[in-house]
Short mmCIF file of C-alpha atoms in Angstrom, two decimals:
data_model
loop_
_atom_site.label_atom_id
_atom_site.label_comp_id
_atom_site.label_asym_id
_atom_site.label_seq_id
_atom_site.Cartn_x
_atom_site.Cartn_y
_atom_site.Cartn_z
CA UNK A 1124 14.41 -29.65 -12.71
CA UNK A 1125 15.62 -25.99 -12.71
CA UNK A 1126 15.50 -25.75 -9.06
CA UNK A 1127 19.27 -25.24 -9.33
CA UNK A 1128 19.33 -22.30 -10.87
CA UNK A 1129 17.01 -20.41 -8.42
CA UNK A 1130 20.21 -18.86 -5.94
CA UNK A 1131 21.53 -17.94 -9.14
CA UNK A 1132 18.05 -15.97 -10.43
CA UNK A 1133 18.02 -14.65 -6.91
CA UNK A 1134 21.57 -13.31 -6.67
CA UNK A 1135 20.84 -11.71 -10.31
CA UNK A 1136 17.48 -10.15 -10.42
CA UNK A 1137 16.60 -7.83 -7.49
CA UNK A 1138 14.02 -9.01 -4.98
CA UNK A 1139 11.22 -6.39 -6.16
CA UNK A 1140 11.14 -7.51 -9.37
CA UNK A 1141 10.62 -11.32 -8.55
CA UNK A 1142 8.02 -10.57 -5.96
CA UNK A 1143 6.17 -9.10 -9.42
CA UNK A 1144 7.01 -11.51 -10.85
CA UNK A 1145 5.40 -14.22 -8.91
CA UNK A 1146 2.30 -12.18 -8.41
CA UNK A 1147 1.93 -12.87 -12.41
CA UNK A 1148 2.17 -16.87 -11.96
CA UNK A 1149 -0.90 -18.55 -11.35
CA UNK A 1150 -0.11 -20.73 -8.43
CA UNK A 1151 -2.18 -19.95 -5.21
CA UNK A 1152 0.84 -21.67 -3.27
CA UNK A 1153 2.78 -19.37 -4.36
CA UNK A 1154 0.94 -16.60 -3.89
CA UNK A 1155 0.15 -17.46 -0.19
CA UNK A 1156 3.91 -18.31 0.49
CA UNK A 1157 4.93 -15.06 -0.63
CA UNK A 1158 2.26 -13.14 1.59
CA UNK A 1159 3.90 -15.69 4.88
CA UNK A 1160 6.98 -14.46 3.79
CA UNK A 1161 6.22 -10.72 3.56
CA UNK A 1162 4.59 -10.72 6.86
CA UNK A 1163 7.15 -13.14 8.60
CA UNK A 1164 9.86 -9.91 7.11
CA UNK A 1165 7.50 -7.24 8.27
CA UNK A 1166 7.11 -8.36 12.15
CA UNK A 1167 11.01 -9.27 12.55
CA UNK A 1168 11.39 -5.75 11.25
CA UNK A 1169 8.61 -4.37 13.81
CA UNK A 1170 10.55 -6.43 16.79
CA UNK A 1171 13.91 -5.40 15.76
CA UNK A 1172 12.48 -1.71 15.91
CA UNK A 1173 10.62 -2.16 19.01
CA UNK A 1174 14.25 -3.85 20.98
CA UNK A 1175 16.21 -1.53 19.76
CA UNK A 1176 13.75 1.56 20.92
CA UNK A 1177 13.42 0.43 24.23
CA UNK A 1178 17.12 -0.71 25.00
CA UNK A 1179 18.31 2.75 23.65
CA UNK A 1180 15.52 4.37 26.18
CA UNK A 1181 17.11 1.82 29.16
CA UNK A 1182 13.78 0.39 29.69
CA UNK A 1183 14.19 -2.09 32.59
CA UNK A 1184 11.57 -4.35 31.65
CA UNK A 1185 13.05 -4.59 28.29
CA UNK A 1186 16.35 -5.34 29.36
CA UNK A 1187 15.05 -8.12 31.83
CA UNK A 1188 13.20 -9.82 29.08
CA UNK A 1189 16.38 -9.76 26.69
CA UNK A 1190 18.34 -11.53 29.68
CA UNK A 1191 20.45 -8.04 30.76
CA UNK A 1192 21.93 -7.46 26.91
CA UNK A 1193 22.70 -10.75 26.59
CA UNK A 1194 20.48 -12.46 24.04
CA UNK A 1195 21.31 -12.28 20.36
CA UNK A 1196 19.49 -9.19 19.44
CA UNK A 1197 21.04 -7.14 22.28
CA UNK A 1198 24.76 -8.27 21.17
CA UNK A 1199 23.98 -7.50 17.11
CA UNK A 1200 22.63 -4.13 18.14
CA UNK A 1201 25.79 -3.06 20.27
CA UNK A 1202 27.96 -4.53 17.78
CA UNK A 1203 26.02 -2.50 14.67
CA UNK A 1204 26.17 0.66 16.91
CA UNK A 1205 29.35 0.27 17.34
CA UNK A 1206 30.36 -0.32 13.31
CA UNK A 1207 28.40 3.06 13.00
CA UNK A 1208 30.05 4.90 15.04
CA UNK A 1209 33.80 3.10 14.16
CA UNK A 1210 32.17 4.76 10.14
CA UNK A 1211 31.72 8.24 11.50
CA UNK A 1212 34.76 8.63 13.31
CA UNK A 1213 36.66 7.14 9.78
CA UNK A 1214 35.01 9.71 7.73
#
């Protein structure tokens, strides 16, 4: 019924404030898809950290198991690195 609106709450109201939010409703579902979610964010985050430490070390067993740089990950980090440093040479 008003699961229209929902991109439109989202784009409006800042993510901290609906995670409170839901923590007030009194649906377990909800509750337990919000704690998948959090954790799913938190281990992407702890990857992204731990590919990006090692490729910036040159850690050869790292860049075997990302296929040499070339997996998806590898390319987003060069390009990001490179946006950074296109920002500091602007500035």
């Amino acid at each position: 019924m008003y699961i229209h609106y929902l991109p439109m709450v989202e784009a409006v109201i800042p993510e901290r404030f609906l995670r409170v939010f839901g923590r007030l409703l009194p649906f377990k579902a909800l509750h337990k898809q919000m704690e998948n979610a959090r954790m799913m964010r938190s281990k992407a985050r702890e990857i992204f950290e731990q590919k990006k430490r090692a490729l910036e070390l040159g850690d050869e067993a790292v860049k075997q198991q990302v296929g040499e740089g070339k997996d998806i990950m590898s390319v987003l980090c060069a390009y990001f690195d490179c946006i950074s440093c296109m920002r500091v040479l602007m500035v």
